Amino acid sequence: MLVKNYMTSDVVQVEIPGNRDDVLKILKRTGISGVPVIKNKKIVGIITRKDLLRKPEETQLGLLMTSKPICIEPDEDIHQAARILVNNRIRRLPVVEDGHLLGLLSVSDLVHAIAQMKIKEEIKTTYTSKTFALWEETPLPVVGRVMEISGVDAIPILDEE
């Protein structure tokens, strides 16, 4: 099971130079949570909602992005990709060859691959019952910091009801 058989080839991306607004428009329009950053047709970084929350005052894409992202080659085994995603607590893995972006392997793509493996193990052996929520009026920089410290990618939000 090779990465190239499960990756998404039509990847939304941004180019340097760029700014926060460029990324926010793309994330809002597409509903995705992160995009690769390209310069001179090669991947130089990746930017996620977490990056935007971590540096709320920064506007320049080059200073917001995570430089030198962890990548994988298309002929690598999907199991290796899964280990990289889990061990590095990331949700997307750029698929590159000679520095050129060929695709993106997301957690969702990995779930499709896992579904084909016909695993019999029950979910109760891997989930956690520990969770927390934040109030809807919590400032975004605080939310970003809480997410960073706790190592989560999503937090339930509570309102008055």
Coordinates of N, CA and C in Angstrom, one line a residue:
M1 N 0.9 -1.2 0.0 CA 0.0 0.0 0.0 C 0.9 1.2 0.0
L2 N 0.9 1.9 -1.1 CA 1.8 3.1 -1.3 C 1.1 4.4 -1.1
V3 N 1.8 5.4 -0.6 CA 1.3 6.7 -0.4 C 0.6 7.3 -1.7
K4 N 1.3 7.1 -2.8 CA 0.8 7.7 -4.0 C -0.6 7.2 -4.4
N5 N -1.0 6.0 -3.9 CA -2.3 5.5 -4.2 C -3.4 6.0 -3.3
Y6 N -3.1 6.8 -2.3 CA -4.1 7.3 -1.3 C -4.0 8.9 -1.2
M7 N -2.9 9.5 -1.7 CA -2.8 10.9 -1.6 C -3.8 11.7 -2.4
T8 N -4.0 12.9 -2.1 CA -4.8 13.8 -2.9 C -3.9 14.6 -3.8
S9 N -4.1 14.5 -5.1 CA -3.2 15.1 -6.1 C -3.6 16.5 -6.4
D10 N -4.8 16.9 -6.3 CA -5.3 18.3 -6.6 C -5.2 19.1 -5.3
V11 N -4.0 19.6 -5.0 CA -3.8 20.3 -3.7 C -3.9 21.8 -3.8
V12 N -4.7 22.3 -2.9 CA -4.8 23.8 -2.7 C -3.6 24.2 -2.1
Q13 N -2.9 25.3 -2.6 CA -1.7 25.7 -2.0 C -1.6 27.3 -2.1
V14 N -0.7 27.8 -1.4 CA -0.4 29.3 -1.4 C 1.1 29.5 -1.8
E15 N 1.3 30.7 -2.4 CA 2.7 31.0 -2.8 C 3.2 32.1 -2.0
I16 N 4.5 32.1 -1.8 CA 5.3 33.2 -1.1 C 5.7 34.2 -2.3
P17 N 5.5 35.5 -2.2 CA 5.0 36.2 -1.0 C 3.5 36.1 -0.9
G18 N 3.0 36.2 0.3 CA 1.6 36.1 0.6 C 1.3 36.6 2.0
N19 N 0.1 36.7 2.4 CA -0.2 37.2 3.7 C -1.4 36.4 4.3
R20 N -1.6 36.7 5.6 CA -2.7 36.0 6.4 C -4.0 36.0 5.7
D21 N -4.4 37.2 5.1 CA -5.7 37.3 4.5 C -5.8 36.3 3.3
D22 N -4.8 36.1 2.5 CA -4.8 35.1 1.4 C -5.1 33.7 2.0
V23 N -4.5 33.3 3.1 CA -4.7 32.0 3.6 C -6.1 31.9 4.2
L24 N -6.5 32.9 5.0 CA -7.9 32.9 5.6 C -8.9 32.7 4.5
K25 N -8.8 33.4 3.4 CA -9.8 33.3 2.3 C -9.8 31.9 1.8
I26 N -8.7 31.3 1.6 CA -8.6 29.9 1.0 C -9.2 28.9 2.0
L27 N -8.8 29.0 3.3 CA -9.4 28.1 4.3 C -10.9 28.2 4.4
K28 N -11.4 29.5 4.4 CA -12.8 29.7 4.5 C -13.5 29.1 3.2
R29 N -13.0 29.4 2.1 CA -13.6 29.0 0.8 C -13.6 27.5 0.7
T30 N -12.6 26.8 1.1 CA -12.4 25.4 0.8 C -12.9 24.5 2.0
G31 N -12.9 25.1 3.2 CA -13.2 24.3 4.4 C -12.1 23.4 4.9
I32 N -10.9 23.6 4.4 CA -9.7 22.8 4.8 C -9.0 23.6 6.0
S33 N -8.1 22.9 6.6 CA -7.5 23.6 7.8 C -6.0 23.9 7.6
G34 N -5.4 23.6 6.5 CA -4.0 23.9 6.3 C -3.7 23.7 4.8
V35 N -2.6 24.5 4.4 CA -2.2 24.4 3.0 C -0.7 24.4 2.9
P36 N -0.1 23.7 1.9 CA 1.3 23.8 1.6 C 1.7 25.2 1.1
V37 N 2.9 25.7 1.4 CA 3.4 27.0 0.9 C 4.5 26.7 -0.1
I38 N 4.3 27.3 -1.3 CA 5.2 27.1 -2.4 C 6.0 28.3 -2.7
K39 N 7.3 28.1 -3.1 CA 8.2 29.2 -3.6 C 9.0 28.6 -4.7
N40 N 9.0 29.3 -5.9 CA 9.7 28.8 -7.0 C 9.4 27.3 -7.3
K41 N 8.1 27.0 -7.3 CA 7.6 25.6 -7.6 C 8.1 24.5 -6.6
K42 N 8.6 24.9 -5.5 CA 9.0 23.9 -4.5 C 8.4 24.2 -3.2
I43 N 8.1 23.2 -2.4 CA 7.5 23.4 -1.1 C 8.5 23.9 -0.1
V44 N 8.1 25.0 0.6 CA 9.0 25.6 1.6 C 8.4 25.6 3.0
G45 N 7.1 25.3 3.0 CA 6.4 25.3 4.3 C 5.0 24.8 4.3
I46 N 4.4 24.9 5.4 CA 2.9 24.6 5.5 C 2.3 25.5 6.5
I47 N 1.1 25.9 6.2 CA 0.4 26.8 7.2 C -0.9 26.3 7.5
T48 N -1.2 26.3 8.8 CA -2.5 25.7 9.3 C -3.2 26.8 10.2
R49 N -4.4 26.4 10.5 CA -5.2 27.3 11.4 C -4.4 27.5 12.7
K50 N -3.8 26.4 13.2 CA -3.0 26.5 14.4 C -1.9 27.6 14.3
D51 N -1.2 27.6 13.1 CA -0.2 28.6 12.9 C -0.8 30.0 13.0
L52 N -1.9 30.2 12.4 CA -2.6 31.5 12.4 C -3.0 31.9 13.8
L53 N -3.4 31.0 14.6 CA -3.8 31.3 16.0 C -2.6 31.5 16.9
R54 N -1.5 30.9 16.6 CA -0.3 31.0 17.4 C 0.3 32.4 17.3
K55 N 0.2 33.0 16.1 CA 0.8 34.3 15.9 C -0.3 35.3 15.4
P56 N -1.2 35.7 16.2 CA -2.4 36.5 15.8 C -2.0 37.9 15.2
E57 N -0.9 38.4 15.6 CA -0.5 39.8 15.1 C 0.3 39.7 13.8
E58 N 0.8 38.6 13.4 CA 1.7 38.5 12.2 C 0.8 38.4 11.0
T59 N 1.3 39.1 9.9 CA 0.5 39.1 8.7 C 1.2 38.4 7.5
Q60 N 2.6 38.3 7.5 CA 3.3 37.8 6.4 C 3.4 36.3 6.5
L61 N 3.0 35.7 5.3 CA 3.0 34.2 5.2 C 4.3 33.6 5.6
G62 N 5.4 34.1 5.1 CA 6.7 33.5 5.4 C 7.0 33.4 6.9
L63 N 6.4 34.3 7.7 CA 6.7 34.3 9.1 C 5.6 33.5 9.9
L64 N 4.5 33.3 9.3 CA 3.4 32.5 9.9 C 3.6 31.0 9.7
M65 N 4.1 30.6 8.6 CA 4.2 29.2 8.2 C 5.2 28.4 9.0
T66 N 5.0 27.1 9.0 CA 6.0 26.2 9.6 C 6.9 25.9 8.5
S67 N 8.2 26.3 8.6 CA 9.2 26.1 7.6 C 9.7 24.6 7.6
K68 N 10.2 24.2 6.4 CA 10.7 22.8 6.3 C 9.8 21.8 6.8
P69 N 8.6 21.7 6.2 CA 7.6 20.7 6.8 C 8.1 19.2 6.6
I70 N 7.6 18.4 7.4 CA 7.9 17.0 7.3 C 7.2 16.5 6.0
C71 N 7.9 15.8 5.2 CA 7.3 15.3 3.9 C 7.6 13.8 3.7
I72 N 6.9 13.3 2.7 CA 7.1 11.9 2.4 C 7.1 11.7 0.9
E73 N 7.8 10.7 0.4 CA 7.8 10.4 -1.1 C 6.7 9.5 -1.5
P74 N 6.3 9.6 -2.7 CA 5.1 8.9 -3.2 C 5.2 7.4 -3.1
D75 N 6.4 6.8 -3.2 CA 6.5 5.4 -3.2 C 6.8 4.8 -1.8
E76 N 6.6 5.6 -0.8 CA 6.7 5.1 0.6 C 5.5 4.3 1.0
D77 N 5.6 3.5 2.0 CA 4.5 2.6 2.4 C 3.6 3.5 3.3
I78 N 2.3 3.2 3.1 CA 1.3 4.0 3.9 C 1.4 3.8 5.4
H79 N 2.0 2.7 5.8 CA 2.2 2.5 7.3 C 3.3 3.5 7.8
Q80 N 4.3 3.7 7.0 CA 5.3 4.7 7.3 C 4.7 6.1 7.4
A81 N 3.8 6.4 6.5 CA 3.1 7.7 6.5 C 2.3 7.8 7.8
A82 N 1.6 6.8 8.2 CA 0.8 6.8 9.4 C 1.7 7.0 10.6
R83 N 2.8 6.4 10.7 CA 3.7 6.6 11.8 C 4.2 8.0 11.9
I84 N 4.5 8.6 10.7 CA 4.9 10.0 10.7 C 3.8 10.9 11.2
L85 N 2.6 10.7 10.7 CA 1.5 11.6 11.1 C 1.3 11.5 12.6
V86 N 1.2 10.2 13.2 CA 1.0 10.0 14.6 C 2.1 10.5 15.5
N87 N 3.3 10.2 15.1 CA 4.5 10.5 15.9 C 4.8 12.0 16.0
N88 N 4.4 12.7 14.9 CA 4.6 14.2 14.9 C 3.4 15.0 15.1
R89 N 2.3 14.3 15.4 CA 1.0 15.0 15.7 C 0.6 16.0 14.7
I90 N 0.7 15.5 13.4 CA 0.3 16.4 12.3 C -0.9 15.8 11.6
R91 N -1.6 16.6 10.8 CA -2.8 16.1 10.1 C -2.7 16.0 8.6
R92 N -1.6 16.5 8.1 CA -1.4 16.4 6.7 C 0.1 16.3 6.4
L93 N 0.4 15.5 5.4 CA 1.8 15.2 5.0 C 2.0 15.4 3.5
P94 N 2.8 16.5 3.2 CA 3.1 16.7 1.8 C 3.8 15.6 1.2
V95 N 3.4 15.2 0.0 CA 4.0 14.2 -0.8 C 4.9 14.9 -1.9
V96 N 6.2 14.6 -1.8 CA 7.1 15.4 -2.6 C 8.1 14.5 -3.4
E97 N 8.6 15.0 -4.5 CA 9.7 14.3 -5.2 C 10.6 15.4 -5.7
D98 N 11.8 15.3 -5.3 CA 12.8 16.4 -5.6 C 12.4 17.8 -5.2
G99 N 11.7 17.8 -4.1 CA 11.2 19.1 -3.5 C 10.0 19.6 -4.1
H100 N 9.5 19.0 -5.2 CA 8.2 19.4 -5.9 C 7.0 18.7 -5.2
L101 N 6.0 19.5 -4.9 CA 4.8 18.9 -4.3 C 4.0 18.1 -5.4
L102 N 3.7 16.9 -5.1 CA 2.9 16.0 -5.9 C 1.5 15.8 -5.4
G103 N 1.4 15.9 -4.1 CA 0.1 15.7 -3.4 C 0.2 15.9 -2.0
L104 N -0.9 15.5 -1.3 CA -1.0 15.7 0.1 C -1.7 14.5 0.7
L105 N -1.1 13.9 1.7 CA -1.8 12.8 2.4 C -2.3 13.3 3.7
S106 N -3.6 13.3 3.9 CA -4.3 13.8 5.1 C -4.7 12.6 6.0
V107 N -5.1 13.0 7.2 CA -5.7 12.0 8.1 C -6.9 11.3 7.4
S108 N -7.7 12.1 6.7 CA -8.8 11.5 6.0 C -8.4 10.5 5.0
D109 N -7.4 10.8 4.2 CA -6.9 9.8 3.2 C -6.4 8.6 3.9
L110 N -5.8 8.7 5.1 CA -5.3 7.6 5.8 C -6.4 6.7 6.3
V111 N -7.5 7.4 6.7 CA -8.7 6.6 7.2 C -9.2 5.7 6.0
H112 N -9.2 6.3 4.8 CA -9.7 5.5 3.7 C -8.7 4.3 3.5
A113 N -7.4 4.5 3.6 CA -6.5 3.3 3.5 C -6.7 2.3 4.6
I114 N -6.9 2.8 5.8 CA -7.2 1.9 7.0 C -8.4 1.1 6.8
A115 N -9.5 1.7 6.2 CA -10.7 1.0 6.0 C -10.6 -0.2 5.1
Q116 N -9.6 -0.1 4.2 CA -9.3 -1.2 3.2 C -8.5 -2.3 3.9
M117 N -8.0 -2.1 5.1 CA -7.2 -3.1 5.7 C -8.0 -4.1 6.5
K118 N -9.3 -3.9 6.7 CA -10.1 -4.8 7.4 C -9.6 -5.1 8.8
I119 N -9.3 -4.1 9.6 CA -8.8 -4.3 11.0 C -10.0 -4.7 11.9
K120 N -9.8 -5.7 12.7 CA -10.8 -6.2 13.6 C -10.8 -5.5 15.0
E121 N -9.8 -4.8 15.4 CA -9.6 -4.3 16.7 C -10.8 -3.3 17.0
E122 N -11.3 -3.3 18.2 CA -12.4 -2.3 18.6 C -11.8 -1.0 19.0
I123 N -12.6 0.1 18.7 CA -12.2 1.4 19.0 C -11.9 1.7 20.5
K124 N -12.6 0.9 21.4 CA -12.4 1.2 22.8 C -11.0 1.0 23.3
T125 N -10.1 0.3 22.5 CA -8.8 0.1 22.9 C -7.9 1.3 22.6
T126 N -8.4 2.3 21.8 CA -7.5 3.4 21.4 C -8.1 4.8 21.7
Y127 N -9.3 4.9 22.1 CA -9.8 6.3 22.3 C -9.6 6.7 23.7
T128 N -9.7 8.0 24.0 CA -9.6 8.6 25.3 C -10.9 9.2 25.7
S129 N -11.2 9.1 27.0 CA -12.4 9.7 27.5 C -12.2 11.1 28.1
K130 N -10.9 11.5 28.2 CA -10.5 12.8 28.7 C -10.7 13.9 27.7
T131 N -11.5 14.9 28.0 CA -11.7 16.0 27.1 C -12.1 17.2 27.9
F132 N -12.1 18.4 27.2 CA -12.5 19.6 27.9 C -13.1 20.5 26.8
A133 N -13.7 21.6 27.2 CA -14.4 22.5 26.3 C -14.1 23.9 26.7
L134 N -14.3 24.9 25.8 CA -14.0 26.3 26.1 C -15.3 27.1 25.9
W135 N -15.4 28.2 26.5 CA -16.6 29.1 26.4 C -16.5 29.8 25.1
E136 N -17.6 30.1 24.4 CA -17.6 30.7 23.1 C -17.0 32.1 23.1
E137 N -16.9 32.8 24.2 CA -16.3 34.1 24.2 C -14.8 34.1 24.6
T138 N -14.2 32.9 24.6 CA -12.8 32.9 24.9 C -12.0 33.5 23.7
P139 N -11.1 34.4 24.0 CA -10.3 35.1 23.0 C -9.5 34.1 22.1
L140 N -9.5 34.3 20.8 CA -8.8 33.4 19.9 C -7.3 33.1 20.3
P141 N -6.6 34.2 20.7 CA -5.2 33.8 21.1 C -5.1 32.9 22.3
V142 N -6.1 32.9 23.2 CA -6.1 32.0 24.3 C -6.5 30.6 23.8
V143 N -7.5 30.5 22.9 CA -7.8 29.2 22.3 C -6.6 28.6 21.6
G144 N -5.9 29.4 20.9 CA -4.7 28.9 20.2 C -3.7 28.4 21.1
R145 N -3.5 29.1 22.2 CA -2.5 28.7 23.2 C -2.9 27.4 23.9
V146 N -4.2 27.3 24.3 CA -4.7 26.1 24.9 C -4.6 24.9 24.0
M147 N -4.9 25.1 22.7 CA -4.8 24.0 21.8 C -3.3 23.6 21.7
E148 N -2.4 24.5 21.6 CA -1.0 24.2 21.5 C -0.5 23.4 22.8
I149 N -0.8 23.9 23.9 CA -0.4 23.3 25.2 C -1.0 21.9 25.3
S150 N -2.3 21.7 25.0 CA -2.9 20.4 25.2 C -2.7 19.5 24.0
G151 N -2.1 20.0 22.9 CA -1.8 19.1 21.8 C -3.0 18.6 21.0
V152 N -4.1 19.4 21.1 CA -5.4 19.0 20.3 C -5.6 19.8 19.1
D153 N -6.3 19.3 18.2 CA -6.6 20.0 16.9 C -8.0 20.6 16.9
A154 N -8.8 20.2 17.9 CA -10.2 20.7 18.0 C -10.7 20.7 19.4
I155 N -11.5 21.6 19.7 CA -12.1 21.8 21.1 C -13.5 22.1 21.0
P156 N -14.4 21.4 21.7 CA -15.8 21.7 21.8 C -16.0 23.1 22.4
I157 N -16.9 23.9 21.8 CA -17.2 25.2 22.3 C -18.6 25.2 22.9
L158 N -18.7 25.8 24.1 CA -19.9 25.9 24.8 C -20.6 27.3 24.7
D159 N -21.9 27.3 24.5 CA -22.6 28.6 24.5 C -23.5 28.6 25.7
E160 N -24.4 29.6 25.8 CA -25.3 29.8 26.9 C -26.3 28.6 27.1
E161 N -26.6 28.0 26.0 CA -27.6 26.9 26.0 C -27.0 25.6 26.4

